[in-house]
């Protein structure tokens, strides 16, 4: 079961730069599943989840961007109080720390999807799967998205 | 000590007394010719009540008038030529940053001197006739391309006159033609290193072993980077069009200062403000007098390059004196909050930080009548992290390094790659926006 690959792109805080990333991907017919922008006063890092991440990385690098691929976990949690807390408790119990995370809505129903970057993604995947947390493999993630 | 067997290299090992006698005879001849043929020089000699007979020793050189870049502009294009145009077989010109270029000329004999000093340069860098030389200096009015070409052919190397630019083709030639030596600007070679790595090629697959880099100031830190990343030996070569082009001096295998071809170029270090001659070891402006040039001789040319003569003999066995790496041109010096700062210092500071690559630009602005500096550093794959905290820590390390070197708190900003103009020729390191009107804070 593979983890999800996330692409991170370095951006200067200047008008139009985020648009350039989106335009490069749109031009190649690549859809962004979800994304988040981490920004400071001086620069930003856009994090992207894309099914065709290898192709997207090539395209962005050719367009002159610095791109990095990172393993992250996609975890399905119950969309109710304490849903995320249970996952984080398991992670903390296994000595894992969260570098950053973001949530997004998917489809209908009572589940929420969380993307978490752990300091040790492989160990996190193993620990959370053992604990029965809803870790979604890349295959499941993208096939679900296609529905 | 191993002496090179080529007869052209014999003067590299001349004993000082013999060298001084040769220099004096050549200086007297040069002064006599300039006095006879170059109106500006004759007038300046007359103003000082000097005749060519007043040059009786090498020390008398200090009595002679300086020549400056402005003199070349004022006499544009041929005013300082000492030969009729019928004897001039080649013209080169340096791209003036403002206005007219500086035009220099060569007789057939001058071209012979040039190819000789370039041959000696290549030998000093450890090359021989078996080398395959990729000459990626620009061919044309710029002296780099044809200067290195002439020396390479005279050495008997296989010269590939690829000229500058077209990185894809440079990489193909480097791989397919069995290239063992390259010459270009150091910043262009850094650019090549990156592209070679990006293409998935390892330097160990290439036969390249030596690089001769010049035409712009670069630092020891940059050399360390180039040698580490490419595994080749990188030699700094010195020259300027006004004197002859590349081949005025170069580093030997010791890589500790550049030997100047003193049998052709007489050097002095002077105080840039007073013009007083300084002793060996003291830092000042390099002043050069050509000893054998016919079409375009130069008497006491102010190079604006800041360096010093390294006292003592070099371990390589050559007797030619050495100058330290050019720290910078006096023209490049920036004064920030009363402190003198050179671009090379910024470069060395940035390269002292792990993972940092030499892609930077210095932006000068003026606020409230004071010069301000900002350093923009490209975020390359090596230093990029998807964690904000790591990128901020990298930016702080770079800023600390700059502060440690210059004593100034200079803002360092991170930039996207390739936003800093890639140098296919000379790197544009300093963007001067001081005269674009004061920026509002």
Coordinates of C-alpha atoms in Angstrom, one line a residue:
Chain A
X1 CA 0.0 0.0 0.0
X2 CA 1.5 3.2 -1.1
X3 CA 1.4 6.5 0.6
X4 CA 0.2 9.7 -1.1
X5 CA 2.9 11.8 -2.8
X6 CA 2.5 15.5 -2.2
X7 CA 4.3 18.1 -4.3
X8 CA 5.6 21.2 -2.7
X9 CA 6.5 24.3 -4.8
X10 CA 8.5 27.3 -3.6
X11 CA 6.9 30.6 -4.4
X12 CA 7.9 34.2 -4.1
X13 CA 5.3 36.4 -2.5
X14 CA 4.5 38.2 -5.7
X15 CA 1.3 38.7 -7.6
X16 CA 0.8 36.1 -10.3
X17 CA 3.2 33.4 -9.1
X18 CA 0.5 31.1 -7.7
X19 CA -1.4 31.6 -10.9
X20 CA 1.6 30.5 -12.9
X21 CA 1.7 27.1 -11.1
X22 CA -2.0 26.6 -11.7
X23 CA -1.7 27.7 -15.4
X24 CA 1.2 25.3 -16.0
X25 CA -0.8 22.4 -14.7
X26 CA -4.1 23.4 -16.3
X27 CA -2.3 23.7 -19.7
X28 CA -1.3 20.0 -19.4
X29 CA -4.8 18.9 -18.4
X30 CA -3.7 18.0 -14.9
X31 CA -6.3 18.3 -12.1
X32 CA -5.3 19.3 -8.6
X33 CA -7.1 17.1 -6.1
X34 CA -6.4 19.4 -3.2
X35 CA -3.9 22.0 -2.2
X36 CA -2.9 24.3 0.7
X37 CA -0.7 27.3 0.8
X38 CA 1.8 28.0 3.6
X39 CA 2.9 31.5 3.6
X40 CA 5.2 33.8 5.4
X41 CA 5.8 37.5 4.9
X42 CA 8.5 36.7 2.3
X43 CA 7.7 33.5 0.5
X44 CA 5.1 30.8 0.2
X45 CA 5.1 27.0 -0.2
X46 CA 2.2 25.6 -2.1
X47 CA 1.5 22.0 -1.4
X48 CA -0.4 20.0 -4.0
X49 CA -2.0 16.6 -4.1
X50 CA -2.1 15.4 -7.7
X51 CA -2.8 12.0 -9.1
X52 CA -0.2 12.4 -12.0
X53 CA 2.4 13.8 -9.6
X54 CA 5.4 12.7 -11.6
X55 CA 4.2 14.4 -14.7
X56 CA 3.2 17.5 -12.7
X57 CA 6.7 17.7 -11.2
X58 CA 8.3 17.6 -14.6
X59 CA 6.0 20.3 -15.9
X60 CA 6.6 22.6 -13.0
X61 CA 10.4 22.0 -13.0
X62 CA 10.5 22.8 -16.7
X63 CA 8.6 26.0 -16.0
X64 CA 11.4 26.9 -13.6
X65 CA 9.9 26.1 -10.2
X66 CA 11.7 24.3 -7.4
X67 CA 9.6 21.3 -6.6
X68 CA 9.9 18.6 -4.0
X69 CA 7.9 15.4 -3.6
X70 CA 7.1 14.3 0.0
X71 CA 5.2 11.3 1.4
X72 CA 2.1 12.3 3.3
X73 CA -0.7 10.3 4.8
X74 CA -4.3 10.7 3.9
X75 CA -6.5 9.7 6.7
X76 CA -10.3 9.4 6.7
X77 CA -11.8 10.5 10.0
X78 CA -15.3 10.6 11.3
X79 CA -16.8 14.1 10.7
X80 CA -17.8 14.5 14.4
X81 CA -16.3 15.9 17.6
X82 CA -13.1 13.9 18.5
X83 CA -12.7 12.3 15.1
X84 CA -9.3 13.8 14.5
X85 CA -8.3 13.7 18.1
X86 CA -8.4 9.9 18.1
X87 CA -5.9 9.8 15.2
X88 CA -3.6 12.3 16.8
X89 CA -3.7 10.4 20.1
X90 CA -2.6 7.2 18.4
X91 CA 0.2 9.1 16.6
X92 CA 1.5 10.8 19.8
X93 CA 1.4 7.4 21.5
X94 CA 3.7 6.0 18.8
X95 CA 6.1 9.0 19.3
X96 CA 5.3 10.5 15.9
X97 CA 5.1 14.2 15.4
X98 CA 3.1 16.2 12.9
X99 CA 5.0 18.6 10.7
X100 CA 1.9 20.1 9.2
X101 CA -1.6 19.0 8.2
X102 CA -4.7 20.2 6.3
X103 CA -8.2 19.0 5.8
X104 CA -10.5 18.9 2.9
X105 CA -14.0 17.9 2.1
X106 CA -14.6 15.0 -0.2
X107 CA -17.9 13.8 -1.6
X108 CA -20.8 13.5 0.7
X109 CA -21.3 11.6 3.8
X110 CA -20.0 11.8 7.4
X111 CA -16.3 11.4 6.7
X112 CA -13.6 14.1 6.5
X113 CA -10.2 13.7 4.8
X114 CA -7.1 14.9 6.6
X115 CA -3.6 15.1 5.0
X116 CA -0.8 14.9 7.5
X117 CA 2.9 15.2 7.0
X118 CA 4.6 13.2 9.8
X119 CA 8.3 13.4 10.6
X120 CA 8.5 9.7 9.8
X121 CA 5.7 8.9 7.2
X122 CA 6.5 5.2 7.0
X123 CA 6.4 4.6 10.7
X124 CA 3.3 6.7 10.9
X125 CA 1.5 4.7 8.3
X126 CA 2.4 1.4 10.0
X127 CA 1.4 2.7 13.5
X128 CA -1.9 4.2 12.3
X129 CA -2.9 1.2 10.2
X130 CA -2.2 -1.1 13.1
X131 CA -4.4 1.0 15.3
X132 CA -7.1 0.8 12.7
X133 CA -7.1 4.5 11.8
X134 CA -8.5 5.2 8.4
X135 CA -5.3 5.5 6.4
X136 CA -6.1 5.6 2.7
X137 CA -3.6 4.2 0.2
X138 CA -2.8 6.1 -2.9
X139 CA -4.8 3.6 -5.0
X140 CA -7.9 4.0 -2.8
X141 CA -7.5 7.7 -2.6
X142 CA -7.4 8.3 -6.3
X143 CA -10.0 5.7 -7.2
X144 CA -12.4 7.2 -4.6
X145 CA -11.8 10.6 -6.2
X146 CA -12.7 9.4 -9.6
X147 CA -16.1 8.2 -8.5
Chain B
X1 CA 60.9 21.1 -10.2
X2 CA 59.6 20.0 -13.5
X3 CA 60.3 22.5 -16.2
X4 CA 58.0 22.5 -19.2
X5 CA 59.9 21.5 -22.3
X6 CA 58.2 24.0 -24.6
X7 CA 60.6 26.8 -25.5
X8 CA 57.8 29.4 -25.2
X9 CA 57.6 28.6 -21.4
X10 CA 61.3 29.3 -20.7
X11 CA 60.7 32.9 -19.5
X12 CA 58.5 31.5 -16.7
X13 CA 61.8 30.4 -15.1
X14 CA 64.0 33.4 -15.8
X15 CA 66.2 34.6 -13.0
X16 CA 65.2 38.1 -11.7
X17 CA 68.4 39.9 -12.9
X18 CA 68.0 38.6 -16.5
X19 CA 64.3 39.4 -16.4
X20 CA 64.9 42.9 -15.2
X21 CA 67.4 43.6 -17.9
X22 CA 65.0 42.3 -20.5
X23 CA 62.1 44.4 -19.0
X24 CA 64.2 47.5 -19.0
X25 CA 65.3 47.1 -22.7
X26 CA 61.7 46.5 -23.7
X27 CA 60.3 49.3 -21.6
X28 CA 62.8 51.8 -23.1
X29 CA 61.8 50.6 -26.6
X30 CA 58.1 50.9 -25.8
X31 CA 58.4 54.4 -24.3
X32 CA 60.4 55.5 -27.3
X33 CA 57.8 54.2 -29.7
X34 CA 54.9 55.7 -27.8
X35 CA 56.6 59.0 -27.6
X36 CA 57.2 59.0 -31.3
X37 CA 53.8 57.7 -32.4
X38 CA 51.1 58.4 -29.8
X39 CA 50.2 62.1 -29.5
X40 CA 48.5 61.9 -26.1
X41 CA 51.5 60.1 -24.5
X42 CA 54.0 62.6 -26.1
X43 CA 52.0 65.6 -24.8
X44 CA 51.9 64.1 -21.3
X45 CA 55.6 63.4 -21.4
X46 CA 56.2 67.0 -22.6
X47 CA 54.1 68.4 -19.8
X48 CA 56.3 66.6 -17.3
X49 CA 59.5 67.7 -19.1
X50 CA 60.3 64.0 -19.8
X51 CA 61.9 62.4 -22.8
X52 CA 62.3 58.7 -23.5
X53 CA 66.0 59.1 -22.4
X54 CA 64.8 59.7 -18.8
X55 CA 63.9 56.0 -18.5
X56 CA 67.3 54.6 -17.3
X57 CA 66.1 52.1 -14.8
X58 CA 62.9 50.2 -14.0
X59 CA 62.3 52.6 -11.1
X60 CA 62.0 55.4 -13.6
X61 CA 58.7 53.9 -14.6
X62 CA 57.1 55.7 -11.7
X63 CA 57.8 59.1 -13.4
X64 CA 55.7 58.2 -16.4
X65 CA 52.1 59.4 -16.7
X66 CA 49.2 56.9 -16.1
X67 CA 46.8 55.9 -18.7
X68 CA 43.1 55.4 -17.8
X69 CA 40.0 54.0 -19.4
X70 CA 38.8 57.6 -20.1
X71 CA 41.9 58.2 -22.3
X72 CA 40.7 55.2 -24.4
X73 CA 37.2 56.7 -24.7
X74 CA 38.5 60.2 -25.4
X75 CA 40.7 58.9 -28.3
X76 CA 38.0 56.5 -29.6
X77 CA 38.5 54.5 -31.8
X78 CA 42.1 54.5 -32.9
X79 CA 43.7 57.5 -31.2
X80 CA 46.2 55.4 -29.1
X81 CA 47.3 53.1 -31.8
X82 CA 51.0 53.1 -32.4
X83 CA 51.0 51.4 -35.8
X84 CA 49.4 52.5 -39.1
X85 CA 46.2 50.7 -39.8
X86 CA 47.9 48.8 -42.6
X87 CA 49.8 46.9 -40.0
X88 CA 46.8 46.2 -37.8
X89 CA 45.4 42.8 -38.6
X90 CA 42.8 42.4 -35.9
X91 CA 40.5 44.6 -33.9
X92 CA 38.7 43.7 -30.6
X93 CA 36.4 45.8 -28.5
X94 CA 35.2 45.6 -25.0
X95 CA 31.5 46.3 -24.3
X96 CA 31.6 49.6 -22.5
X97 CA 28.9 49.7 -19.9
X98 CA 28.1 53.2 -21.0
X99 CA 28.6 54.9 -24.4
X100 CA 31.3 53.8 -26.8
X101 CA 33.3 50.6 -26.5
X102 CA 37.0 50.5 -26.0
X103 CA 38.7 49.5 -29.2
X104 CA 42.1 47.7 -29.2
X105 CA 44.2 46.5 -32.2
X106 CA 46.8 43.9 -32.9
X107 CA 49.6 43.5 -35.4
X108 CA 50.5 40.0 -36.6
X109 CA 53.4 40.1 -34.1
X110 CA 51.0 41.1 -31.3
X111 CA 48.8 38.1 -32.1
X112 CA 52.0 36.0 -31.8
X113 CA 52.6 37.4 -28.3
X114 CA 49.0 36.7 -27.4
X115 CA 49.0 33.1 -28.5
X116 CA 52.3 32.7 -26.7
X117 CA 51.0 33.9 -23.3
X118 CA 47.8 31.9 -23.8
X119 CA 49.9 28.8 -24.5
X120 CA 51.9 29.5 -21.4
X121 CA 48.7 30.0 -19.5
X122 CA 47.3 26.6 -20.6
X123 CA 50.6 24.9 -19.8
X124 CA 50.5 26.5 -16.3
X125 CA 47.0 25.1 -15.8
X126 CA 48.4 21.7 -16.5
X127 CA 47.3 21.3 -20.1
X128 CA 49.2 19.8 -23.0
X129 CA 48.9 19.1 -26.7
X130 CA 46.8 16.0 -26.2
X131 CA 43.9 18.0 -24.5
X132 CA 40.6 18.5 -26.2
X133 CA 39.6 22.1 -25.3
X134 CA 36.0 23.2 -25.3
X135 CA 36.3 27.0 -25.8
X136 CA 33.0 28.3 -24.4
X137 CA 34.2 31.9 -24.3
X138 CA 32.3 34.1 -26.7
X139 CA 33.8 34.5 -30.1
X140 CA 33.6 37.9 -31.6
X141 CA 34.7 41.4 -30.5
X142 CA 35.2 40.0 -27.0
X143 CA 38.8 38.9 -26.5
X144 CA 38.0 35.7 -24.6
X145 CA 37.0 33.5 -27.5
X146 CA 39.7 34.2 -30.1
X147 CA 42.4 34.7 -27.4
X148 CA 41.9 31.3 -25.9
X149 CA 41.5 29.8 -29.4
X150 CA 44.9 31.1 -30.6
X151 CA 46.6 29.8 -27.5
X152 CA 44.9 26.4 -27.6
X153 CA 45.9 25.8 -31.3
X154 CA 49.5 26.9 -30.7
X155 CA 49.6 24.5 -27.8
X156 CA 48.5 21.8 -30.2
X157 CA 45.3 21.0 -28.3
X158 CA 42.2 20.1 -30.2
X159 CA 40.2 23.3 -30.0
X160 CA 36.4 23.1 -30.2
X161 CA 35.3 26.7 -31.0
X162 CA 31.8 26.3 -29.6
X163 CA 31.6 29.9 -28.2
X164 CA 29.2 30.9 -25.4
X165 CA 25.6 29.9 -24.8
X166 CA 23.4 27.0 -26.0
X167 CA 23.8 24.9 -22.9
X168 CA 22.2 21.8 -24.4
X169 CA 24.8 21.7 -27.2
X170 CA 27.6 22.5 -24.7
X171 CA 26.6 19.4 -22.7
X172 CA 26.4 17.2 -25.8
X173 CA 29.9 18.3 -26.9
X174 CA 31.3 17.8 -23.4
X175 CA 30.0 14.2 -23.4
X176 CA 30.5 13.1 -26.9
X177 CA 33.7 14.8 -28.0
X178 CA 35.9 13.5 -25.2
X179 CA 36.5 17.0 -23.9
X180 CA 39.3 17.2 -21.3
X181 CA 39.6 21.0 -20.8
X182 CA 37.2 23.9 -20.9
X183 CA 37.4 27.6 -20.7
X184 CA 34.5 30.0 -20.0
X185 CA 33.3 32.3 -17.3
X186 CA 33.1 30.7 -13.8
X187 CA 29.4 31.5 -13.5
X188 CA 28.7 29.8 -16.8
X189 CA 30.5 26.7 -15.7
X190 CA 28.4 26.7 -12.5
X191 CA 25.4 26.9 -14.8
X192 CA 26.7 23.9 -16.8
X193 CA 27.4 21.9 -13.6
X194 CA 23.7 22.3 -12.7
X195 CA 22.4 21.3 -16.0
X196 CA 24.7 18.3 -16.2
X197 CA 23.5 17.1 -12.8
X198 CA 19.9 17.7 -13.8
X199 CA 20.3 15.6 -16.9
X200 CA 21.3 12.7 -14.7
X201 CA 24.9 12.6 -16.0
X202 CA 27.7 12.2 -13.5
X203 CA 31.0 14.0 -13.9
X204 CA 32.8 10.7 -13.5
X205 CA 31.4 9.7 -16.9
X206 CA 33.2 12.7 -18.5
X207 CA 36.8 13.1 -19.3
X208 CA 36.9 16.7 -18.3
X209 CA 39.7 17.4 -15.8
X210 CA 40.7 21.0 -16.0
X211 CA 38.9 24.4 -16.4
X212 CA 40.4 27.8 -17.1
X213 CA 37.9 30.4 -15.8
X214 CA 38.0 34.2 -16.0
X215 CA 36.5 37.4 -17.4
X216 CA 34.8 38.1 -14.1
X217 CA 35.8 38.2 -10.5
X218 CA 35.2 35.0 -8.5
X219 CA 36.0 33.8 -5.1
X220 CA 38.0 30.9 -3.5
X221 CA 34.7 29.7 -2.2
X222 CA 33.4 29.5 -5.8
X223 CA 36.5 27.5 -6.8
X224 CA 35.9 25.1 -3.9
X225 CA 32.3 24.6 -5.0
X226 CA 33.3 24.0 -8.7
X227 CA 36.1 21.6 -7.8
X228 CA 33.9 19.7 -5.3
X229 CA 30.9 19.4 -7.6
X230 CA 32.7 18.6 -10.9
X231 CA 35.9 17.0 -9.7
X232 CA 38.0 19.1 -12.1
X233 CA 40.8 21.5 -11.3
X234 CA 39.7 25.1 -11.7
X235 CA 42.3 27.8 -12.6
X236 CA 41.7 31.5 -12.4
X237 CA 43.0 33.3 -15.5
X238 CA 43.6 37.1 -15.6
X239 CA 43.5 39.5 -18.5
X240 CA 41.9 42.6 -19.9
X241 CA 41.4 43.8 -23.5
X242 CA 43.3 47.0 -22.9
X243 CA 46.4 45.0 -22.2
X244 CA 46.0 42.0 -24.5
X245 CA 42.9 40.0 -23.5
X246 CA 43.1 36.8 -21.5
X247 CA 46.6 35.6 -20.8
X248 CA 48.1 38.4 -18.7
X249 CA 48.4 35.9 -15.8
X250 CA 47.1 32.6 -14.5
X251 CA 47.3 30.3 -11.5
X252 CA 49.7 27.4 -11.7
X253 CA 49.2 24.0 -10.0
X254 CA 49.7 25.6 -6.6
X255 CA 46.5 27.6 -7.1
X256 CA 47.9 30.3 -4.9
X257 CA 47.9 33.5 -6.8
X258 CA 48.3 34.2 -10.5
X259 CA 51.7 34.4 -12.2
X260 CA 52.0 37.4 -14.4
X261 CA 53.9 37.1 -17.6
X262 CA 56.4 39.7 -16.6
X263 CA 58.5 39.5 -19.7
X264 CA 55.5 41.0 -21.6
X265 CA 53.6 42.9 -18.9
X266 CA 55.3 45.1 -16.3
X267 CA 53.2 45.3 -13.2
X268 CA 53.0 47.8 -10.3
X269 CA 50.7 48.1 -7.4
X270 CA 49.7 51.7 -6.6
X271 CA 47.6 53.5 -4.0
X272 CA 44.3 54.0 -5.9
X273 CA 43.9 57.5 -4.4
X274 CA 47.4 59.0 -4.6
X275 CA 49.0 56.9 -7.4
X276 CA 52.0 56.2 -5.2
X277 CA 53.8 52.9 -6.0
X278 CA 53.4 50.4 -3.1
X279 CA 55.8 47.6 -2.2
X280 CA 55.2 43.9 -2.8
X281 CA 52.7 42.5 -0.4
X282 CA 50.7 45.8 -0.1
X283 CA 47.2 45.8 -1.4
X284 CA 46.4 48.4 -4.1
X285 CA 45.4 49.0 -7.7
X286 CA 47.2 46.9 -10.3
X287 CA 48.9 49.1 -13.0
X288 CA 50.3 47.4 -16.1
X289 CA 52.7 48.5 -18.8
X290 CA 52.9 46.4 -21.9
X291 CA 56.5 45.6 -23.0
X292 CA 56.1 44.0 -26.4
X293 CA 52.8 45.2 -27.8
X294 CA 53.1 47.1 -31.1
X295 CA 49.7 48.2 -32.3
X296 CA 48.2 49.1 -28.9
X297 CA 50.9 49.6 -26.3
X298 CA 49.8 50.8 -22.9
X299 CA 52.0 52.8 -20.5
X300 CA 51.0 52.5 -16.8
X301 CA 47.4 51.4 -17.5
X302 CA 45.1 51.7 -14.4
X303 CA 43.3 48.4 -14.3
X304 CA 41.0 49.4 -11.4
X305 CA 41.6 45.8 -10.1
X306 CA 42.5 45.6 -6.5
X307 CA 45.1 43.0 -5.5
X308 CA 48.6 42.7 -4.1
X309 CA 51.9 41.1 -5.2
X310 CA 52.6 37.9 -3.3
X311 CA 56.2 38.2 -2.0
X312 CA 58.5 35.2 -2.4
X313 CA 58.9 32.4 -5.0
X314 CA 56.2 30.0 -5.9
X315 CA 56.6 26.3 -5.0
X316 CA 56.0 25.5 -8.7
X317 CA 59.5 26.8 -9.5
X318 CA 58.5 29.6 -11.7
X319 CA 60.2 32.9 -11.0
X320 CA 57.4 35.1 -12.4
X321 CA 55.8 37.0 -9.5
X322 CA 52.2 36.3 -8.6
X323 CA 49.3 38.6 -7.7
X324 CA 46.5 37.5 -5.4
X325 CA 43.1 36.7 -6.8
X326 CA 41.4 39.9 -7.9
X327 CA 39.2 40.7 -4.9
X328 CA 37.3 43.1 -7.0
X329 CA 37.4 46.0 -9.3
X330 CA 37.5 49.3 -7.4
X331 CA 34.5 50.2 -9.5
X332 CA 32.6 47.3 -7.9
X333 CA 33.1 48.4 -4.3
X334 CA 29.9 49.3 -2.6
X335 CA 29.7 51.5 0.5
X336 CA 26.9 50.4 2.7
X337 CA 26.4 52.4 6.0
X338 CA 30.1 53.5 5.7
X339 CA 31.4 50.0 5.2
X340 CA 33.2 48.9 2.1
X341 CA 31.6 45.8 0.6
X342 CA 32.6 43.8 -2.4
X343 CA 30.4 41.4 -4.3
X344 CA 33.0 38.6 -3.8
X345 CA 32.6 38.9 -0.1
X346 CA 28.9 38.3 -0.3
X347 CA 29.6 35.3 -2.6
X348 CA 32.0 33.8 -0.2
X349 CA 29.6 34.3 2.7
X350 CA 26.7 32.6 1.0
X351 CA 28.9 29.7 -0.1
X352 CA 30.0 29.1 3.4
X353 CA 26.5 27.9 4.2
X354 CA 25.8 24.3 3.6
X355 CA 23.5 23.5 0.7
X356 CA 23.7 27.0 -0.6
X357 CA 24.5 27.4 -4.3
X358 CA 26.2 30.4 -5.9
X359 CA 23.1 31.9 -7.4
X360 CA 22.7 35.2 -6.0
X361 CA 22.2 38.8 -6.9
X362 CA 22.9 42.0 -5.0
X363 CA 20.3 44.7 -5.3
X364 CA 21.3 48.2 -4.5
X365 CA 18.7 50.9 -3.8
X366 CA 18.8 54.3 -2.1
X367 CA 16.6 55.3 0.8
X368 CA 16.8 58.7 2.4
X369 CA 20.1 59.4 0.6
X370 CA 21.7 56.2 1.9
X371 CA 22.7 53.2 -0.1
X372 CA 20.8 50.0 0.8
X373 CA 21.7 46.5 -0.1
X374 CA 19.6 43.4 -0.4
X375 CA 20.8 39.9 -1.3
X376 CA 18.5 37.7 -3.3
X377 CA 19.4 34.0 -3.2
X378 CA 17.8 31.4 -5.4
X379 CA 16.0 28.5 -3.7
X380 CA 17.4 25.5 -5.5
X381 CA 16.4 21.8 -5.2
X382 CA 19.3 21.2 -2.8
X383 CA 18.1 23.8 -0.2
X384 CA 14.3 23.6 -0.7
X385 CA 12.2 22.0 2.0
X386 CA 8.5 21.8 2.2
X387 CA 8.7 22.9 5.8
X388 CA 8.5 26.7 6.4
X389 CA 10.6 26.5 9.5
X390 CA 13.5 24.9 7.6
X391 CA 13.4 27.5 4.8
X392 CA 13.4 30.3 7.4
X393 CA 16.3 28.7 9.2
X394 CA 18.2 28.6 5.9
X395 CA 17.4 32.2 5.2
X396 CA 18.7 33.1 8.7
X397 CA 21.9 31.1 8.2
X398 CA 22.6 33.0 5.0
X399 CA 21.9 36.3 6.6
X400 CA 24.2 35.4 9.5
X401 CA 26.9 34.4 7.2
X402 CA 26.7 37.7 5.4
X403 CA 26.7 39.6 8.6
X404 CA 29.6 37.6 9.9
X405 CA 31.7 38.5 6.8
X406 CA 30.7 42.1 6.2
X407 CA 29.8 43.2 9.7
X408 CA 26.5 44.5 8.3
X409 CA 22.9 43.3 8.7
X410 CA 21.9 42.9 5.1
X411 CA 18.5 41.6 4.3
X412 CA 18.6 38.2 2.5
X413 CA 15.5 37.2 0.6
X414 CA 14.8 33.8 -1.0
X415 CA 13.9 33.8 -4.7
X416 CA 12.5 31.3 -7.2
X417 CA 15.2 29.7 -9.3
X418 CA 16.1 31.2 -12.7
X419 CA 14.5 34.5 -11.7
X420 CA 18.1 35.6 -11.2
X421 CA 19.3 36.1 -14.8
X422 CA 21.4 33.1 -15.8
X423 CA 24.7 34.2 -17.2
X424 CA 25.6 32.8 -20.5
X425 CA 28.4 35.2 -20.5
X426 CA 29.4 37.4 -17.6
X427 CA 27.3 37.2 -14.5
X428 CA 25.3 40.2 -13.6
X429 CA 25.7 40.1 -9.8
X430 CA 24.8 43.6 -8.9
X431 CA 21.5 45.3 -9.9
X432 CA 21.9 48.9 -9.3
X433 CA 18.6 50.7 -8.7
X434 CA 20.1 53.6 -6.9
X435 CA 19.4 56.0 -9.7
X436 CA 15.8 54.9 -10.3
X437 CA 14.6 57.5 -7.9
X438 CA 14.3 57.1 -4.2
X439 CA 12.1 54.3 -3.1
X440 CA 9.5 55.2 -0.6
X441 CA 9.9 53.2 2.6

